[in-house]
Structure formats: structure tokens, C-alpha cells
């Protein structure tokens, strides 16, 4: 459960990644068991700017009175522990792994204060080494996909592919809640996506461990109005634990952003290149796109390209550029004006034609790209950023490709 720290973005990501054992196992590093028990040593792996880094922390968790200040440890289920809790002996047992990961993030970014506020996509990438993107649900293109059912079909496909998902509620303070129970300005995990008896439903979780959706398919609605058949199929549990079911229609109406972390099979190829955006002399609002790459395909292949700027969280000054990624047909020379020139594909994280104020954006090539060469152009608006921003370009592909 979330504590006093405003890191719902991180806790929602932890809850999501923990549903995938093959990804979760990469986060924890094995250490000498005897030494760990003696000194409380924990080694956590985080993917920092595309490189796996081990962060070593102890198990001393900030505590006040009878509880943790930040992420609340989860009580161990068991007769001895539960009896100790009931008796108030202080000998009940807890699972501290969420608190340990929270501490590792705080150490990586210099302090607990540095991990206040953020996006689920960033935490998902840091925990998995994969690439993430966001969909603004008020984007005209995305809204059309909601209405046509195309986005729902994508959700089903992504869930089947074991992609990780989360959502952000509408703008506002997390001290405010809508009439239907959704906390504003808050991050939620998406734990399941199902099409059952013609119903399009999502299972979600509030990282606070309490406070749930109160509309159709909520716990109250399930108790009073839904069939035993549906409750059995959903394996519904009646508990105020922050977990709830919601229809896709109500999801699109009550949430502002959908977050996706694409998890690619180990057999896929991965190519990574680095670059630097430098603020232009004079008018700093002019977008920068001078660093361009050539992508060559010798056969059609599924592929995904992402660009991620350096993680500046915890730095003395938070300098983040607004970014965009475009792909053009390569005609033997540089794209002279990549902002004005019409692209084949562009990143879709922001609104149409707008740069996105996030750490990473991406585009999906797919088999629509025929064999040949393409220009890949990462773009940045440096107006509010520092003099330079480092970035990483990553290409995931089912079949090997060449990027230079």
C-alpha cells in the first residue's frame, strides 16, 4: 500500500510487473543468503538509461510509531502472524519487498523526495528494460479507436502478448475523488483484460490498497446486480483492497491516459544507438532533428522503434526536452526539414502534431514497411531543457535489421 510518499506511479508499476514472474525475477539479484540474513542486504536491478544497474540497499525502512512512513509492508498470511497481530505482541510478520524496491529507486535518484510524482511508463521501463508508450484518451485519433473498437482489440492483443499496462486518471489533486470513486491525478495498474459473455472488462488496482470504482461492475454492483456466472468467471473477490472491475466504456470516460509497456520475446533482435540533442543558438524553440539514422530492412518484419532521453530525476535541475520520433522513406540524403516534411510513421504518444513531454516515445513499423532503407529522426524541442540532452534510440525487431 502507498504511504506518505506520492509515488503511485512507481507502486502501480511494481504491482503490474509482479504479475509477470519471468520479468519480476530479473529485478531481484541473488546474494549470499547467510550474509543477507545477517546484514539485511538486498540487490535490486534497475535498467538505467538502457543499461542494467545493480542498486544495493539494506532493509532499514523509514518508520514512525507503528507503521512505515512510505510503502506499507504487507502482512504475511498465516495463523502465527495473524494471531500475533490480533494480540498486539508486535511479532507479526510482514513482506517488505515493495518497500525494498521503493528504497532502491530512492537511492538511485538520490533521495525519497526525488521519486515524488512520475509516469507509470518510466517505472515500467526501469523495472523491465523494455520500452513504454502512452495514449492520451482525449486524442482525436485514439478517441476514434475507442469508438470503433480498435483500441479494445489492441488491449486484448497486448494482454495476450503479456504487455504490461496501467492508466492515469484525469487531471486534479489526489486529495479529490470523482463521484464514481476514481482518484484524480492518480496512477492505477491494469491487471487483466477480458472479453466475457460479450462484456469488455478491465481489472484495475489502486496502489493505495483501498478506494475503488463505484459504478457498474464495482464490488457493490457485483454483489447486488451481477450473476453468479459472471462472478465465477471473473473470480471476483468482495474486498476493499483497491482492486475492481470496470467496463472498457467507463474506463475510457473516467481515465485520461493509457500506459503500455511492450515486452518483446528474448529471441527478438535489439539494436541500440546513442545521440545528443543540442540547443540551437538563437531561437531555442526551434525543434532539433540534426541527428538522423538510416534503418535498412532486407525483408518485412515486425519492429518497434523508441527514443528515450536521459533520466534526469534527482538531478540538481530537471531538464527534460519535449520529444517526437518520425520515420521517412530514405532517399539517399538527410531529411532537410523533418518537422514540416510528411512522415510515413510518427510517434503517437502526444496529440496530433505535438511534441510529447515524456521521457520516451516510440513508433510501430510492422510489416507495412517493405524491404529498403528508411530515415529515422528523433526530434526535440529544447526550449525548457538544458544546453544538451543525451538520448538513446532502440530498435526491437523480429528479424535482424541494420541501423546506423
Short mmCIF file of C-alpha atoms in Angstrom, two decimals:
data_model
loop_
_atom_site.label_atom_id
_atom_site.label_comp_id
_atom_site.label_asym_id
_atom_site.label_seq_id
_atom_site.Cartn_x
_atom_site.Cartn_y
_atom_site.Cartn_z
CA UNK A 1 0.00 0.00 0.00
CA UNK A 2 1.14 3.53 -0.74
CA UNK A 3 2.36 5.56 2.20
CA UNK A 4 3.03 9.27 2.66
CA UNK A 5 5.17 9.47 -0.48
CA UNK A 6 3.47 10.50 -3.74
CA UNK A 7 4.91 7.64 -5.78
CA UNK A 8 1.74 5.95 -7.02
CA UNK A 9 3.41 5.85 -10.46
CA UNK A 10 6.08 3.52 -9.06
CA UNK A 11 3.82 1.34 -6.88
CA UNK A 12 1.32 0.87 -9.73
CA UNK A 13 4.20 -0.28 -11.95
CA UNK A 14 5.51 -2.66 -9.26
CA UNK A 15 2.04 -4.23 -8.92
CA UNK A 16 1.85 -4.65 -12.69
CA UNK A 17 5.32 -6.16 -13.17
CA UNK A 18 4.79 -8.56 -10.25
CA UNK A 19 2.10 -10.34 -12.32
CA UNK A 20 4.84 -11.50 -14.75
CA UNK A 21 7.24 -13.86 -12.91
CA UNK A 22 9.69 -14.04 -15.85
CA UNK A 23 10.15 -10.25 -15.66
CA UNK A 24 9.93 -9.96 -11.89
CA UNK A 25 12.77 -12.42 -11.38
CA UNK A 26 15.17 -10.06 -13.13
CA UNK A 27 14.62 -7.30 -10.57
CA UNK A 28 15.99 -9.21 -7.58
CA UNK A 29 19.64 -10.33 -7.57
CA UNK A 30 20.79 -13.30 -5.54
CA UNK A 31 23.22 -12.50 -2.73
CA UNK A 32 24.88 -14.73 -0.16
CA UNK A 33 21.96 -15.96 1.93
CA UNK A 34 23.85 -16.04 5.22
CA UNK A 35 25.21 -12.54 4.66
CA UNK A 36 21.78 -11.26 3.63
CA UNK A 37 20.16 -12.63 6.79
CA UNK A 38 22.94 -11.22 8.93
CA UNK A 39 23.10 -7.72 7.46
CA UNK A 40 19.81 -7.33 5.60
CA UNK A 41 21.43 -6.88 2.18
CA UNK A 42 19.26 -6.67 -0.94
CA UNK A 43 20.47 -6.23 -4.52
CA UNK A 44 17.91 -4.72 -6.90
CA UNK A 45 18.44 -4.49 -10.66
CA UNK A 46 17.13 -1.38 -12.41
CA UNK A 47 17.51 -0.52 -16.08
CA UNK A 48 19.09 2.95 -16.08
CA UNK A 49 19.09 4.69 -19.49
CA UNK A 50 19.12 1.31 -21.23
CA UNK A 51 21.79 -0.32 -19.05
CA UNK A 52 21.09 -2.78 -16.22
CA UNK A 53 22.49 -1.45 -12.94
CA UNK A 54 22.53 -3.13 -9.52
CA UNK A 55 21.45 -0.99 -6.58
CA UNK A 56 22.35 -2.43 -3.16
CA UNK A 57 20.20 -1.39 -0.19
CA UNK A 58 19.66 -2.53 3.38
CA UNK A 59 16.32 -3.33 4.99
CA UNK A 60 16.16 -0.30 7.28
CA UNK A 61 12.80 1.20 6.30
CA UNK A 62 11.73 4.71 7.46
CA UNK A 63 9.26 4.08 10.28
CA UNK A 64 7.15 6.25 12.59
CA UNK A 65 5.12 4.95 15.51
CA UNK A 66 3.55 1.65 14.49
CA UNK A 67 3.89 1.94 10.73
CA UNK A 68 6.11 2.60 7.74
CA UNK A 69 6.19 6.19 6.51
CA UNK A 70 6.29 5.22 2.86
CA UNK A 71 5.21 1.97 1.14
CA UNK A 72 3.41 -0.12 3.75
CA UNK A 73 4.71 -3.69 4.22
CA UNK A 74 2.13 -6.39 3.52
CA UNK A 75 1.20 -8.71 6.44
CA UNK A 76 2.15 -12.35 5.91
CA UNK A 77 -0.87 -14.65 5.75
CA UNK A 78 -0.57 -17.35 8.37
CA UNK A 79 -2.02 -18.35 11.73
CA UNK A 80 1.02 -17.40 13.83
CA UNK A 81 1.45 -13.99 12.22
CA UNK A 82 -2.28 -13.21 12.32
CA UNK A 83 -2.55 -14.29 15.96
CA UNK A 84 0.40 -12.04 16.87
CA UNK A 85 -1.24 -9.11 15.11
CA UNK A 86 -4.54 -9.72 16.93
CA UNK A 87 -2.76 -9.95 20.28
CA UNK A 88 -0.73 -6.80 19.62
CA UNK A 89 2.54 -8.52 20.55
CA UNK A 90 4.47 -6.84 17.73
CA UNK A 91 5.68 -10.24 16.49
CA UNK A 92 3.54 -10.40 13.37
CA UNK A 93 5.44 -10.94 10.10
CA UNK A 94 5.44 -8.69 7.04
CA UNK A 95 6.57 -8.81 3.41
CA UNK A 96 8.90 -5.88 2.81
CA UNK A 97 9.82 -6.38 -0.86
CA UNK A 98 7.81 -3.38 -2.14
CA UNK A 99 9.48 -1.16 0.47
CA UNK A 100 12.88 -2.51 -0.60
CA UNK A 101 12.29 -1.67 -4.27
CA UNK A 102 10.98 1.76 -3.30
CA UNK A 103 14.18 2.33 -1.32
CA UNK A 104 16.31 1.21 -4.30
CA UNK A 105 14.57 3.77 -6.53
CA UNK A 106 15.11 6.46 -3.87
CA UNK A 107 18.82 5.58 -3.66
CA UNK A 108 19.19 5.53 -7.45
CA UNK A 109 17.68 9.03 -7.67
CA UNK A 110 19.45 10.41 -4.56
CA UNK A 111 16.56 10.54 -2.04
CA UNK A 112 12.92 9.64 -1.35
CA UNK A 113 11.80 13.16 -2.26
CA UNK A 114 13.17 12.66 -5.79
CA UNK A 115 10.66 9.88 -6.54
CA UNK A 116 7.62 12.03 -5.80
CA UNK A 117 5.35 12.17 -8.88
CA UNK A 118 6.02 10.47 -12.21
CA UNK A 119 4.67 8.32 -15.01
CA UNK A 120 3.99 4.57 -14.88
CA UNK A 121 5.77 4.19 -18.21
CA UNK A 122 9.10 5.32 -16.72
CA UNK A 123 8.90 2.86 -13.81
CA UNK A 124 7.83 0.01 -16.11
CA UNK A 125 10.87 0.64 -18.32
CA UNK A 126 13.22 0.89 -15.32
CA UNK A 127 11.93 -2.40 -13.89
CA UNK A 128 11.86 -4.40 -17.15
CA UNK A 129 14.37 -2.88 -19.57
CA UNK A 130 11.59 -2.81 -22.15
CA UNK A 131 10.02 0.17 -23.91
CA UNK A 132 6.85 2.01 -22.93
CA UNK A 133 4.42 4.44 -24.50
CA UNK A 134 1.29 6.36 -23.58
CA UNK A 135 -2.05 7.01 -25.27
CA UNK A 136 -3.96 10.19 -24.47
CA UNK A 137 -7.59 9.15 -24.44
CA UNK A 138 -8.74 12.63 -25.48
CA UNK A 139 -6.55 12.44 -28.60
CA UNK A 140 -8.87 12.52 -31.66
CA UNK A 141 -7.15 9.51 -33.22
CA UNK A 142 -7.32 7.49 -30.00
CA UNK A 143 -10.93 8.51 -29.41
CA UNK A 144 -11.81 7.14 -32.85
CA UNK A 145 -10.08 3.88 -31.95
CA UNK A 146 -12.16 3.71 -28.75
CA UNK A 147 -15.41 4.25 -30.66
CA UNK A 148 -14.56 1.78 -33.44
CA UNK A 149 -13.45 -0.92 -31.00
CA UNK A 150 -9.93 -0.92 -32.46
CA UNK A 151 -8.33 0.10 -29.16
CA UNK A 152 -10.19 -2.65 -27.31
CA UNK A 153 -8.89 -5.22 -29.80
CA UNK A 154 -5.39 -3.81 -29.27
CA UNK A 155 -5.80 -4.18 -25.50
CA UNK A 156 -6.82 -7.83 -25.93
CA UNK A 157 -3.83 -8.44 -28.21
CA UNK A 158 -1.39 -6.63 -25.92
CA UNK A 159 -2.63 -8.51 -22.86
CA UNK A 160 -2.29 -11.83 -24.70
CA UNK A 161 1.29 -10.80 -25.59
CA UNK A 162 1.91 -10.16 -21.87
CA UNK A 163 2.43 -6.45 -22.32
CA UNK A 164 2.24 -4.51 -19.06
CA UNK A 165 -0.45 -1.85 -18.72
CA UNK A 166 -1.50 0.99 -16.45
CA UNK A 167 -3.62 4.12 -16.54
CA UNK A 168 -3.70 7.68 -15.29
CA UNK A 169 -6.89 9.37 -14.15
CA UNK A 170 -7.92 12.88 -15.19
CA UNK A 171 -6.04 15.97 -14.06
CA UNK A 172 -6.52 17.13 -10.49
CA UNK A 173 -5.28 16.65 -6.94
CA UNK A 174 -5.11 13.15 -5.49
CA UNK A 175 -7.00 14.52 -2.50
CA UNK A 176 -10.05 14.75 -4.78
CA UNK A 177 -12.19 11.85 -5.93
CA UNK A 178 -14.89 11.71 -8.58
CA UNK A 179 -18.46 10.77 -7.66
CA UNK A 180 -17.72 7.30 -9.00
CA UNK A 181 -14.68 6.75 -6.79
CA UNK A 182 -11.77 7.48 -9.15
CA UNK A 183 -8.94 9.46 -7.53
CA UNK A 184 -7.86 12.40 -9.69
CA UNK A 185 -4.26 12.85 -10.81
CA UNK A 186 -3.54 9.26 -9.82
CA UNK A 187 -1.90 6.16 -11.33
CA UNK A 188 -3.60 2.76 -11.48
CA UNK A 189 -2.46 -0.72 -12.54
CA UNK A 190 -4.32 -2.72 -15.20
CA UNK A 191 -4.14 -6.34 -14.07
CA UNK A 192 -6.44 -8.09 -16.53
CA UNK A 193 -8.33 -7.53 -19.79
CA UNK A 194 -11.19 -9.91 -20.58
CA UNK A 195 -13.94 -10.37 -23.11
CA UNK A 196 -16.51 -12.49 -21.26
CA UNK A 197 -20.11 -13.11 -22.33
CA UNK A 198 -19.85 -10.17 -24.73
CA UNK A 199 -18.67 -7.81 -21.97
CA UNK A 200 -15.45 -5.82 -22.35
CA UNK A 201 -13.95 -5.57 -18.85
CA UNK A 202 -10.70 -4.46 -17.22
CA UNK A 203 -9.42 -5.41 -13.80
CA UNK A 204 -7.64 -2.47 -12.17
CA UNK A 205 -5.91 -1.67 -8.91
CA UNK A 206 -5.45 1.50 -6.89
CA UNK A 207 -1.93 1.37 -5.33
CA UNK A 208 -3.35 2.83 -2.12
CA UNK A 209 -4.83 -0.62 -1.48
CA UNK A 210 -8.24 0.96 -0.93
CA UNK A 211 -10.64 3.33 -2.69
CA UNK A 212 -12.35 1.75 -5.68
CA UNK A 213 -14.56 2.46 -8.66
CA UNK A 214 -18.21 2.53 -7.52
CA UNK A 215 -20.02 2.29 -10.87
CA UNK A 216 -21.10 -0.71 -12.93
CA UNK A 217 -19.13 -3.91 -12.15
CA UNK A 218 -17.78 -2.41 -8.91
CA UNK A 219 -17.86 -4.61 -5.81
CA UNK A 220 -21.22 -3.20 -4.75
CA UNK A 221 -22.69 -3.66 -8.21
CA UNK A 222 -21.33 -7.21 -8.39
CA UNK A 223 -22.96 -8.04 -5.05
CA UNK A 224 -26.35 -6.61 -5.96
CA UNK A 225 -26.78 -6.85 -9.72
CA UNK A 226 -24.42 -9.31 -11.41
CA UNK A 227 -24.90 -13.05 -11.93
CA UNK A 228 -23.14 -15.86 -10.13
CA UNK A 229 -21.91 -16.99 -13.54
CA UNK A 230 -20.12 -13.69 -14.22
CA UNK A 231 -18.66 -13.53 -10.70
CA UNK A 232 -17.35 -17.07 -11.07
CA UNK A 233 -15.83 -16.37 -14.50
CA UNK A 234 -14.09 -13.26 -13.20
CA UNK A 235 -13.05 -14.95 -9.96
CA UNK A 236 -14.43 -11.88 -8.27
CA UNK A 237 -13.44 -11.26 -4.64
CA UNK A 238 -15.53 -8.96 -2.47
CA UNK A 239 -12.89 -6.92 -0.62
CA UNK A 240 -11.98 -3.27 -0.14
CA UNK A 241 -8.44 -3.84 -1.39
CA UNK A 242 -8.22 -1.25 -4.15
CA UNK A 243 -8.91 -3.84 -6.86
CA UNK A 244 -12.00 -3.52 -9.06
CA UNK A 245 -13.59 -4.35 -12.41
CA UNK A 246 -14.70 -1.65 -14.85
CA UNK A 247 -16.14 -1.74 -18.36
CA UNK A 248 -13.97 -0.50 -21.22
CA UNK A 249 -16.56 2.18 -21.97
CA UNK A 250 -16.40 3.54 -18.41
CA UNK A 251 -12.63 3.23 -18.42
CA UNK A 252 -12.37 5.49 -21.49
CA UNK A 253 -14.72 8.01 -19.87
CA UNK A 254 -13.02 8.11 -16.46
CA UNK A 255 -9.30 7.88 -17.28
CA UNK A 256 -7.12 10.29 -19.24
CA UNK A 257 -4.12 8.18 -20.23
CA UNK A 258 -3.41 4.55 -21.10
CA UNK A 259 0.14 3.33 -20.48
CA UNK A 260 1.67 0.35 -22.29
CA UNK A 261 5.00 -1.39 -21.70
CA UNK A 262 5.83 -3.62 -24.66
CA UNK A 263 7.66 -6.77 -23.60
CA UNK A 264 9.44 -8.38 -26.52
CA UNK A 265 10.46 -12.07 -26.71
CA UNK A 266 14.11 -12.80 -25.90
CA UNK A 267 14.65 -14.11 -29.43
CA UNK A 268 13.88 -10.71 -30.96
CA UNK A 269 16.80 -8.58 -32.12
CA UNK A 270 17.65 -5.39 -30.21
CA UNK A 271 19.85 -2.61 -31.60
CA UNK A 272 20.75 0.46 -29.53
CA UNK A 273 22.47 3.70 -30.56
CA UNK A 274 23.09 6.91 -28.65
CA UNK A 275 22.97 10.58 -29.57
CA UNK A 276 22.82 14.11 -28.23
CA UNK A 277 20.38 16.93 -28.87
CA UNK A 278 22.00 20.36 -28.57
CA UNK A 279 20.01 23.53 -28.00
CA UNK A 280 20.14 25.74 -31.11
CA UNK A 281 21.86 29.10 -30.93
CA UNK A 282 19.39 31.96 -31.09
CA UNK A 283 15.78 30.77 -31.11
CA UNK A 284 15.77 27.84 -28.66
CA UNK A 285 12.16 26.99 -29.54
CA UNK A 286 13.22 25.67 -32.96
CA UNK A 287 12.97 21.83 -32.88
CA UNK A 288 16.24 19.92 -33.16
CA UNK A 289 16.47 16.95 -35.53
CA UNK A 290 20.03 17.01 -36.82
CA UNK A 291 20.90 13.54 -35.52
CA UNK A 292 19.38 11.15 -38.08
CA UNK A 293 19.70 7.39 -38.57
CA UNK A 294 19.28 5.05 -41.54
CA UNK A 295 17.28 1.85 -40.97
CA UNK A 296 17.71 -0.93 -43.55
CA UNK A 297 15.38 -3.94 -43.89
CA UNK A 298 16.19 -6.91 -46.10
CA UNK A 299 12.72 -8.41 -45.57
CA UNK A 300 9.40 -7.41 -43.98
CA UNK A 301 9.47 -7.74 -40.19
CA UNK A 302 7.60 -6.70 -37.07
CA UNK A 303 9.55 -3.92 -35.41
CA UNK A 304 9.26 -1.18 -32.83
CA UNK A 305 11.49 1.89 -32.52
CA UNK A 306 11.77 4.03 -29.41
CA UNK A 307 13.75 7.08 -28.39
CA UNK A 308 14.38 7.75 -24.71
CA UNK A 309 16.03 10.84 -23.25
CA UNK A 310 18.39 10.66 -20.29
CA UNK A 311 16.63 10.21 -16.96
CA UNK A 312 17.21 13.47 -15.07
CA UNK A 313 15.15 12.57 -12.00
CA UNK A 314 17.04 13.52 -8.87
CA UNK A 315 19.42 15.86 -10.70
CA UNK A 316 20.01 19.35 -9.34
CA UNK A 317 17.99 20.75 -12.22
CA UNK A 318 15.36 18.70 -14.00
CA UNK A 319 15.96 19.35 -17.72
CA UNK A 320 13.64 17.39 -19.97
CA UNK A 321 13.02 18.09 -23.64
CA UNK A 322 9.72 17.60 -25.44
CA UNK A 323 10.26 14.86 -27.98
CA UNK A 324 8.88 13.17 -31.09
CA UNK A 325 10.03 10.32 -33.34
CA UNK A 326 9.48 10.19 -37.11
CA UNK A 327 10.22 7.67 -39.85
CA UNK A 328 10.62 8.65 -43.52
CA UNK A 329 11.46 6.90 -46.76
CA UNK A 330 15.23 7.29 -47.18
CA UNK A 331 16.15 8.99 -50.47
CA UNK A 332 19.93 8.96 -50.19
CA UNK A 333 20.34 12.14 -48.15
CA UNK A 334 19.29 13.77 -44.89
CA UNK A 335 15.71 14.91 -44.35
CA UNK A 336 16.24 18.68 -44.61
CA UNK A 337 13.15 19.75 -42.67
CA UNK A 338 11.87 16.76 -40.63
CA UNK A 339 9.28 18.86 -38.79
CA UNK A 340 7.49 20.09 -41.92
CA UNK A 341 8.11 17.03 -44.14
CA UNK A 342 5.31 14.48 -44.06
CA UNK A 343 6.45 11.23 -42.48
CA UNK A 344 5.47 7.60 -43.11
CA UNK A 345 5.01 6.96 -39.38
CA UNK A 346 5.41 9.10 -36.26
CA UNK A 347 5.23 8.52 -32.55
CA UNK A 348 1.69 8.78 -31.26
CA UNK A 349 2.25 9.46 -27.57
CA UNK A 350 1.23 13.12 -27.81
CA UNK A 351 -1.65 14.84 -29.54
CA UNK A 352 -1.61 15.10 -33.34
CA UNK A 353 1.43 17.07 -34.47
CA UNK A 354 2.57 17.90 -30.93
CA UNK A 355 5.81 17.08 -29.16
CA UNK A 356 5.44 14.93 -26.04
CA UNK A 357 6.66 15.93 -22.59
CA UNK A 358 7.68 12.40 -21.57
CA UNK A 359 10.94 10.53 -21.16
CA UNK A 360 10.33 8.26 -24.13
CA UNK A 361 8.21 7.89 -27.26
CA UNK A 362 8.01 5.17 -29.89
CA UNK A 363 6.53 4.04 -33.18
CA UNK A 364 5.46 0.68 -34.54
CA UNK A 365 6.71 -0.24 -38.01
CA UNK A 366 5.17 -3.63 -38.58
CA UNK A 367 5.06 -5.43 -41.89
CA UNK A 368 3.76 -2.31 -43.64
CA UNK A 369 7.42 -1.47 -44.26
CA UNK A 370 8.77 -3.14 -47.39
CA UNK A 371 12.45 -4.09 -47.73
CA UNK A 372 14.56 -0.99 -48.25
CA UNK A 373 16.01 1.95 -46.33
CA UNK A 374 14.26 4.45 -44.07
CA UNK A 375 15.33 7.61 -42.27
CA UNK A 376 14.67 7.56 -38.51
CA UNK A 377 14.63 11.05 -36.99
CA UNK A 378 14.39 11.73 -33.24
CA UNK A 379 13.18 15.32 -32.68
CA UNK A 380 13.33 17.53 -29.62
CA UNK A 381 12.03 20.90 -28.50
CA UNK A 382 14.80 22.23 -26.25
CA UNK A 383 13.18 25.45 -25.08
CA UNK A 384 12.76 24.32 -21.46
CA UNK A 385 15.69 21.88 -21.42
CA UNK A 386 19.40 22.38 -20.78
CA UNK A 387 22.05 23.07 -23.40
CA UNK A 388 22.17 19.41 -24.35
CA UNK A 389 20.18 16.24 -23.71
CA UNK A 390 21.51 12.72 -24.26
CA UNK A 391 19.17 10.19 -25.85
CA UNK A 392 19.07 6.50 -26.73
CA UNK A 393 17.48 5.08 -29.88
CA UNK A 394 16.42 1.43 -29.63
CA UNK A 395 15.09 -0.85 -32.37
CA UNK A 396 13.32 -4.10 -31.42
CA UNK A 397 12.70 -6.40 -34.41
CA UNK A 398 11.54 -9.95 -35.02
CA UNK A 399 14.22 -10.34 -37.71
CA UNK A 400 17.62 -8.61 -37.65
CA UNK A 401 17.80 -5.13 -39.17
CA UNK A 402 20.60 -2.64 -39.75
CA UNK A 403 20.55 0.77 -38.07
CA UNK A 404 23.38 3.32 -38.47
#
